[in-house]
Short mmCIF file of C-alpha atoms in Angstrom, two decimals:
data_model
loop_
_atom_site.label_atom_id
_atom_site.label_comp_id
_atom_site.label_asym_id
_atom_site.label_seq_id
_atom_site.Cartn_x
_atom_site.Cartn_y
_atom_site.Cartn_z
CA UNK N 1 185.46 126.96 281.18
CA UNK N 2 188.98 127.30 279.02
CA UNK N 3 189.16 131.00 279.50
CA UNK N 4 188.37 131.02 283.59
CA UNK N 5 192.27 129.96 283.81
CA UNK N 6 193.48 132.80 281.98
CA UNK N 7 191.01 135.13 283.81
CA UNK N 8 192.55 133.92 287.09
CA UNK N 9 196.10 134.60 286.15
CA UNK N 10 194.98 138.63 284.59
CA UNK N 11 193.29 139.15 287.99
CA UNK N 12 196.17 137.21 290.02
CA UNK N 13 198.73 139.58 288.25
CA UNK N 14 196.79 142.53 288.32
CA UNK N 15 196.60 142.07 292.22
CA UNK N 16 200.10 141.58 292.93
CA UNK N 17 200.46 144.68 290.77
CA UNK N 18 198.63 146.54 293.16
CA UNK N 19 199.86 145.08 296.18
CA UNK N 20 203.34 146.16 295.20
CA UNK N 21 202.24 149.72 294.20
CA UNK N 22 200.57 149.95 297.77
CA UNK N 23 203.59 149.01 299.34
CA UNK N 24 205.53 151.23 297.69
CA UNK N 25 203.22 153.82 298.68
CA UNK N 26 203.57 153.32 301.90
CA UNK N 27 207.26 152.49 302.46
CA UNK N 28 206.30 148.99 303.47
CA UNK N 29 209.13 147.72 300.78
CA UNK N 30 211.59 144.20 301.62
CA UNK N 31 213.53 143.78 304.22
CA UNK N 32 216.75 146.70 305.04
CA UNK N 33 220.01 145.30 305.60
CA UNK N 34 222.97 148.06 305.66
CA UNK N 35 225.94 148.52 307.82
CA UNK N 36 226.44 151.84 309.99
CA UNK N 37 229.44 153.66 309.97
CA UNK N 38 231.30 151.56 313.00
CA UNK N 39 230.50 148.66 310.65
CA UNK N 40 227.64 147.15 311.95
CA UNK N 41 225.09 145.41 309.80
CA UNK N 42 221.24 147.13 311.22
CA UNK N 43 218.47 145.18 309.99
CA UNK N 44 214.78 146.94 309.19
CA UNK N 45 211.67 144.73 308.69
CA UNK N 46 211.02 148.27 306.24
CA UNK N 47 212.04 151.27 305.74
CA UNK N 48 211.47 152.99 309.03
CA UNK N 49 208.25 155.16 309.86
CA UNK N 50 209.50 156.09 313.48
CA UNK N 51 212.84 157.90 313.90
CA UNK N 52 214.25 158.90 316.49
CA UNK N 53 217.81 161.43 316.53
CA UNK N 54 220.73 161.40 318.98
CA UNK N 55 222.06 164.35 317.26
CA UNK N 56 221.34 167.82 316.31
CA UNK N 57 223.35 167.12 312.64
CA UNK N 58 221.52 164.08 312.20
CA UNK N 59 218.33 165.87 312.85
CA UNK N 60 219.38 167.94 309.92
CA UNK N 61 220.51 165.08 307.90
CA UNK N 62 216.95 163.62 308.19
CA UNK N 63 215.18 166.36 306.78
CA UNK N 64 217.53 167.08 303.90
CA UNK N 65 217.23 163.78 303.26
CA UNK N 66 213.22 163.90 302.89
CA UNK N 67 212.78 161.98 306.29
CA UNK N 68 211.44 164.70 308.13
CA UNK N 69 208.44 163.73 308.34
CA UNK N 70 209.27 160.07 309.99
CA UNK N 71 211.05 161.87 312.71
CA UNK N 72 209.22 161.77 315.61
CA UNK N 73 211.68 162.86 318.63
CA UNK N 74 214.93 164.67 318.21
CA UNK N 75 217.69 165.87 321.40
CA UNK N 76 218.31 169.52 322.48
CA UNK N 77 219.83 171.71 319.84
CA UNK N 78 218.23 170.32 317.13
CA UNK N 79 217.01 173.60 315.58
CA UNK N 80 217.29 173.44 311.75
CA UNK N 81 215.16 173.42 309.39
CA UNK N 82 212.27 175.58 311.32
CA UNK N 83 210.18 172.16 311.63
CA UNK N 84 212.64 170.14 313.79
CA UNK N 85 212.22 173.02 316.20
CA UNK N 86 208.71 171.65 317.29
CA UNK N 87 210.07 168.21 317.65
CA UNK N 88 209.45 166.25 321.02
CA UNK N 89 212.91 166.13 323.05
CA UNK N 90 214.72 163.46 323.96
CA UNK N 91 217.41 165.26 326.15
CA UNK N 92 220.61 166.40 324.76
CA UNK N 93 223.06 164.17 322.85
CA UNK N 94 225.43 163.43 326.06
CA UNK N 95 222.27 162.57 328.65
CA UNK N 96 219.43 161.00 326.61
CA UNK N 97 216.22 160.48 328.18
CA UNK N 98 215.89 156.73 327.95
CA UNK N 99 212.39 156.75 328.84
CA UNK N 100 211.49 159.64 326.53
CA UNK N 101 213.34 158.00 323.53
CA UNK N 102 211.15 154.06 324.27
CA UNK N 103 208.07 156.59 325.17
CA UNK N 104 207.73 157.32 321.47
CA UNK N 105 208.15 153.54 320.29
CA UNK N 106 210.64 154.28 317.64
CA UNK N 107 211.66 151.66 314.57
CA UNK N 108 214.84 153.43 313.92
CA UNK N 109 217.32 155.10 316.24
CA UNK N 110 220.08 157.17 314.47
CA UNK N 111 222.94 158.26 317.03
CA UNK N 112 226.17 159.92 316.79
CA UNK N 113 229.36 157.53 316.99
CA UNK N 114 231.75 160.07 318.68
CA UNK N 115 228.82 162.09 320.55
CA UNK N 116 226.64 159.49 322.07
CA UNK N 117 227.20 157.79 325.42
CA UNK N 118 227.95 154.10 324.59
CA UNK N 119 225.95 152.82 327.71
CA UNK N 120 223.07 154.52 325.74
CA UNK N 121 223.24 152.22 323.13
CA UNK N 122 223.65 149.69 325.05
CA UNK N 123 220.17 150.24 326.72
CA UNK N 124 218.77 151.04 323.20
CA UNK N 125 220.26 147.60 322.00
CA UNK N 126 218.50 145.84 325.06
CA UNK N 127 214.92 146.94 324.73
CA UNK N 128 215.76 145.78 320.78
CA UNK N 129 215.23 149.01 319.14
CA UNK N 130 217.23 149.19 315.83
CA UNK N 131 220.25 151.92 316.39
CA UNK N 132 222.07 153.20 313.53
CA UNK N 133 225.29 154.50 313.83
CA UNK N 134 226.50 157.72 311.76
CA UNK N 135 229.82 159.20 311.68
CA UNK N 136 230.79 161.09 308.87
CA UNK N 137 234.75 162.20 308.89
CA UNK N 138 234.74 163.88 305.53
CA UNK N 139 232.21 165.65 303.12
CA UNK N 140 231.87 162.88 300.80
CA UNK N 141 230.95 161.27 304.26
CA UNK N 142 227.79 163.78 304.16
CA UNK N 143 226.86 162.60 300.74
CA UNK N 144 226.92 159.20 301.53
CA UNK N 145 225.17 159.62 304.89
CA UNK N 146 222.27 161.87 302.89
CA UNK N 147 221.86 158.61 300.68
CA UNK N 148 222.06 156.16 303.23
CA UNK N 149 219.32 157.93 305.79
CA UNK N 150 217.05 157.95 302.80
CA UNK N 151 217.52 154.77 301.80
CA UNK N 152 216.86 153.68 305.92
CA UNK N 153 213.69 155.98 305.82
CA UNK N 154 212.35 154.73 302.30
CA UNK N 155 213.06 158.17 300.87
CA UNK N 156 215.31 156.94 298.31
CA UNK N 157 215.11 159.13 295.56
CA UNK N 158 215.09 162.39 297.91
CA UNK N 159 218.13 161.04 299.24
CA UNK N 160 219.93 160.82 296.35
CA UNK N 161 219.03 164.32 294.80
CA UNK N 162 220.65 165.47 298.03
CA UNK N 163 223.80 163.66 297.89
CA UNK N 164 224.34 165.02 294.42
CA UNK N 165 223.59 168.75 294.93
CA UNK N 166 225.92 168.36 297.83
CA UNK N 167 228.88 166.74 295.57
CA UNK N 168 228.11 169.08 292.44
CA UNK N 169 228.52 172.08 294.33
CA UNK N 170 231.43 170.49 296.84
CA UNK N 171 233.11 169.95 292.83
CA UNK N 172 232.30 173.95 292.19
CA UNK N 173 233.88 174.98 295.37
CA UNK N 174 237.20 172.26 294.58
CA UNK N 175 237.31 173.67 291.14
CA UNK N 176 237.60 177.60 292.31
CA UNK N 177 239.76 177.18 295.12
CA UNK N 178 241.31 173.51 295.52
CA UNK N 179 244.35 175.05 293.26
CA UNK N 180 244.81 177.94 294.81
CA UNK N 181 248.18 179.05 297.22
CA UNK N 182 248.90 177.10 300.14
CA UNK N 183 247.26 179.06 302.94
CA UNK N 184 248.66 177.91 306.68
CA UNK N 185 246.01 178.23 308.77
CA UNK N 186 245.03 177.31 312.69
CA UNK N 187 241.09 176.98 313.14
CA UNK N 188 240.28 177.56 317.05
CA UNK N 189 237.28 176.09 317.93
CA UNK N 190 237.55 176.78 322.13
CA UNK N 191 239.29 179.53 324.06
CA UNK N 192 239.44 177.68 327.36
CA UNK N 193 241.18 175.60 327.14
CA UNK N 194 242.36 175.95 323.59
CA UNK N 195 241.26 173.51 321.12
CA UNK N 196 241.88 172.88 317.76
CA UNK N 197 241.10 169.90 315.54
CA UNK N 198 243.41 167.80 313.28
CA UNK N 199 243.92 166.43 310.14
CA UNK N 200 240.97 163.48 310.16
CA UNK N 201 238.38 166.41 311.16
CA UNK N 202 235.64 166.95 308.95
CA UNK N 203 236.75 170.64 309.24
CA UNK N 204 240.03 169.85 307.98
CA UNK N 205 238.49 168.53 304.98
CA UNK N 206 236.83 171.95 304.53
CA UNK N 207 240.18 173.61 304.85
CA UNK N 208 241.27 171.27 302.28
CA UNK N 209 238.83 172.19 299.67
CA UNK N 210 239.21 176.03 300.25
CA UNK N 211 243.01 175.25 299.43
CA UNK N 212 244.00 175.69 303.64
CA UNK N 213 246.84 173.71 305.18
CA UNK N 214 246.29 172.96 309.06
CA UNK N 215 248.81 173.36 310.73
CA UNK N 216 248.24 170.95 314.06
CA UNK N 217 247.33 168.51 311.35
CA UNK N 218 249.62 165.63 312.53
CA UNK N 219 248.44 165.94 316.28
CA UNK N 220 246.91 162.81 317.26
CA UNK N 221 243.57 163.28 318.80
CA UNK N 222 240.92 164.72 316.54
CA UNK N 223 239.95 167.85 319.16
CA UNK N 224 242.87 167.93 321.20
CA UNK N 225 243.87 170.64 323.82
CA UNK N 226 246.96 172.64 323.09
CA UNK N 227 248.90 175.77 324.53
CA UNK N 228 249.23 179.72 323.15
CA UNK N 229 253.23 178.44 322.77
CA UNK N 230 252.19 176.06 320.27
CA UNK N 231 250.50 178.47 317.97
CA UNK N 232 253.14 181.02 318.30
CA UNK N 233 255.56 178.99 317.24
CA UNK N 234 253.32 177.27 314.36
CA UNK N 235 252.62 181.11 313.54
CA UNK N 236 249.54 180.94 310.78
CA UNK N 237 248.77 183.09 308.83
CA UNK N 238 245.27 182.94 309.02
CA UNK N 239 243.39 182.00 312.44
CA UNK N 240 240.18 181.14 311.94
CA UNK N 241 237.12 180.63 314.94
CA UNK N 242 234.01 179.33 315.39
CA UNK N 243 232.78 179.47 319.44
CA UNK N 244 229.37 178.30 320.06
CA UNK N 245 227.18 180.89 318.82
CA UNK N 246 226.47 183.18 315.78
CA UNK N 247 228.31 186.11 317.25
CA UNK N 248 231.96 186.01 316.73
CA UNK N 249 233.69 185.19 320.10
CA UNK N 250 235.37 187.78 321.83
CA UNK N 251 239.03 185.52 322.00
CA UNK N 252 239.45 185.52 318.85
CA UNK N 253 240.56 189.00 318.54
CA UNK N 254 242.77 188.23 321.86
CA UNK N 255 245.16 186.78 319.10
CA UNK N 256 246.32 190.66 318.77
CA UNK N 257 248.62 190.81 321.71
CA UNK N 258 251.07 189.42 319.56
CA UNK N 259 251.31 191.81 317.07
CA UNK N 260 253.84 190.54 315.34
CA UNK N 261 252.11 186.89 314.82
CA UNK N 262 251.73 186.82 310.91
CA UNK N 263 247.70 186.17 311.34
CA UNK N 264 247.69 189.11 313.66
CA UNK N 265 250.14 191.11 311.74
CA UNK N 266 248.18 191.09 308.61
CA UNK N 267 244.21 191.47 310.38
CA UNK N 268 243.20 187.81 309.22
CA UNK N 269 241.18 186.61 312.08
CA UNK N 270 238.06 185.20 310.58
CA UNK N 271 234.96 184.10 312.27
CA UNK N 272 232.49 180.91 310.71
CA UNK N 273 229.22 180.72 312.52
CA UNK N 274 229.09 176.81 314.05
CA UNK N 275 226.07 175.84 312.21
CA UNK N 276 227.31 176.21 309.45
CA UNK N 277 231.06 174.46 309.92
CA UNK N 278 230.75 172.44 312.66
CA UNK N 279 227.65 170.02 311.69
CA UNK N 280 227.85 166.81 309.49
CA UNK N 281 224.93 168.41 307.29
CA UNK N 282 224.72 169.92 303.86
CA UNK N 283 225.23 173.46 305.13
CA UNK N 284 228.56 172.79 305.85
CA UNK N 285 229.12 173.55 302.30
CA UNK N 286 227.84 177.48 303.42
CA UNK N 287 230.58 177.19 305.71
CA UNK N 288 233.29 176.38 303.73
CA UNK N 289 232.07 178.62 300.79
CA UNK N 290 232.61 181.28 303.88
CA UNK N 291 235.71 179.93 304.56
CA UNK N 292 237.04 179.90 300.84
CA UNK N 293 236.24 183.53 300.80
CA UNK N 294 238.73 184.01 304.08
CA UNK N 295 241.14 182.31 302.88
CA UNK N 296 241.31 184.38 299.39
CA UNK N 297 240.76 187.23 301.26
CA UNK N 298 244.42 186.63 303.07
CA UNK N 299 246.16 185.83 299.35
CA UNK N 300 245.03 189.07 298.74
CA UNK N 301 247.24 190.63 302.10
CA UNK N 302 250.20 188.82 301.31
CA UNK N 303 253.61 190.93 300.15
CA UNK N 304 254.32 191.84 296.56
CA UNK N 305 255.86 188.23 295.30
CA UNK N 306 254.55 186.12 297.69
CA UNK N 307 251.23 185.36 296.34
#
């Protein structure tokens, strides 16, 4: 009779042991409690199992962030890694399919601040699904966001392993090149009308790193909409474009009707495929090492005893 006790505790213990193990197998941990990036505190009964993505780069971020396999429905463009590619759509990240998006009873919605429709939200808010906002404005934004997705999607430890590759070889790129020359560069991302993007960019961060100086840095609106005056006059040395594809855009080389522009002058128009500078994802880092590369590349053209 004495020893009953004692057995009851062992097998009480051993079966919260279990329990917790189970749980832990199945992401089924405490309640989530984190605030977005608009400062909003989202609440998760558990790490979600159901995830639905507003945005091609979150998409991404997902999967790097060993989520993919809790995403269920992704919008248009979402194309990378291979697997996402197969993903049920949603509609694009400007017109999301409502229906579609409730149609796949998701636990987690992850949207896109400055890309999503806020009446979207709204709706998303109203049939109470959970909607996480991202909006990274700087690569150590992408870090964080890597950690924070996996600690949403219970894929913690993934998460972090990301973050950290992304910062060790973010410090590789700062070491080789964040010392380097001043380079004065303008970074066209539309021909018509002309667009550039300015200092609070997560491109400008890139051109940071690489050891670039924007030059419509001060202009207020992060995309804004400016003339062929304004870049004469800035005259960069270095013009760098992306378009909207992999091929490099035929504009860019329109730049050469003013021969004696110093970008022109010296051939440094440069071309960065998109995907790889113009998403919130880990690849952004094969962009800038791209972009680095450039931007030595015009050192190299400059006069005898200007370099």
């Amino acid at each position: 009779m004495p020893r009953r006790p004692a057995l009851s505790r062992r097998s009480a213990a051993l079966a919260t042991l279990l329990v917790a193990t189970a749980l832990a197998a199945t992401g089924t941990q405490a309640e989530i409690a984190m605030r977005d990036d608009t400062g909003r505190e989202v609440k998760l009964a558990r790490p979600a199992q159901r995830i639905v993505s507003l945005a091609p780069h979150v998409t991404e971020l997902l999967f790097a962030a060993g989520a993919g396999e809790r995403v269920v429905g992704a919008v248009a463009y979402s194309d990378y890694p291979e697997a996402a590619r197969t993903l049920p759509r949603v509609g694009g990240y400007t017109n999301v399919d409502m229906e579609a998006v409730a149609a796949l009873k998701p636990d987690l919605v992850i949207a896109w601040k400055s890309g999503n429709r806020d009446a979207h939200m709204d709706k998303l808010a109203a049939l109470g699904i959970p909607v996480f906002l991202n909006e990274p404005r700087s690569l150590d934004d992408v870090a964080r966001s890597l950690e924070t997705i996996g600690r949403l999607a219970g894929t913690d430890a993934a998460g972090r392993a990301a973050a950290d590759a992304f910062r060790a070889r973010k410090g590789a790129l700062a070491t080789s090149f964040g010392q380097r020359p001043r380079v004065r560069m303008f970074y066209q991302i539309w021909d018509k009308p002309l667009m550039t993007i300015n200092d609070e960019h997560l491109i400008s961060d890139v051109i940071r790193l690489c050891g670039g100086e924007n030059v419509f840095a001060k202009l207020a609106q992060l995309a804004p909409t400016i003339g062929v005056e304004s870049v004469l006059a800035a005259d960069p040395e270095v013009i760098v474009a992306s378009g909207m594809g992999e091929a490099r855009p035929e504009w860019l080389d329109s730049w050469k009707r003013w021969p004696k522009l110093a970008a022109t002058a010296r051939d440094n128009l440069y071309f960065v495929p998109p995907e790889l500078i113009q998403r919130h994802t880990p690849r952004i880092l094969d962009g800038a090492a791209m972009l680095c590369d450039q931007l030595e590349m015009a050192r190299g053209k400059r006069p005898a005893g200007t370099r």
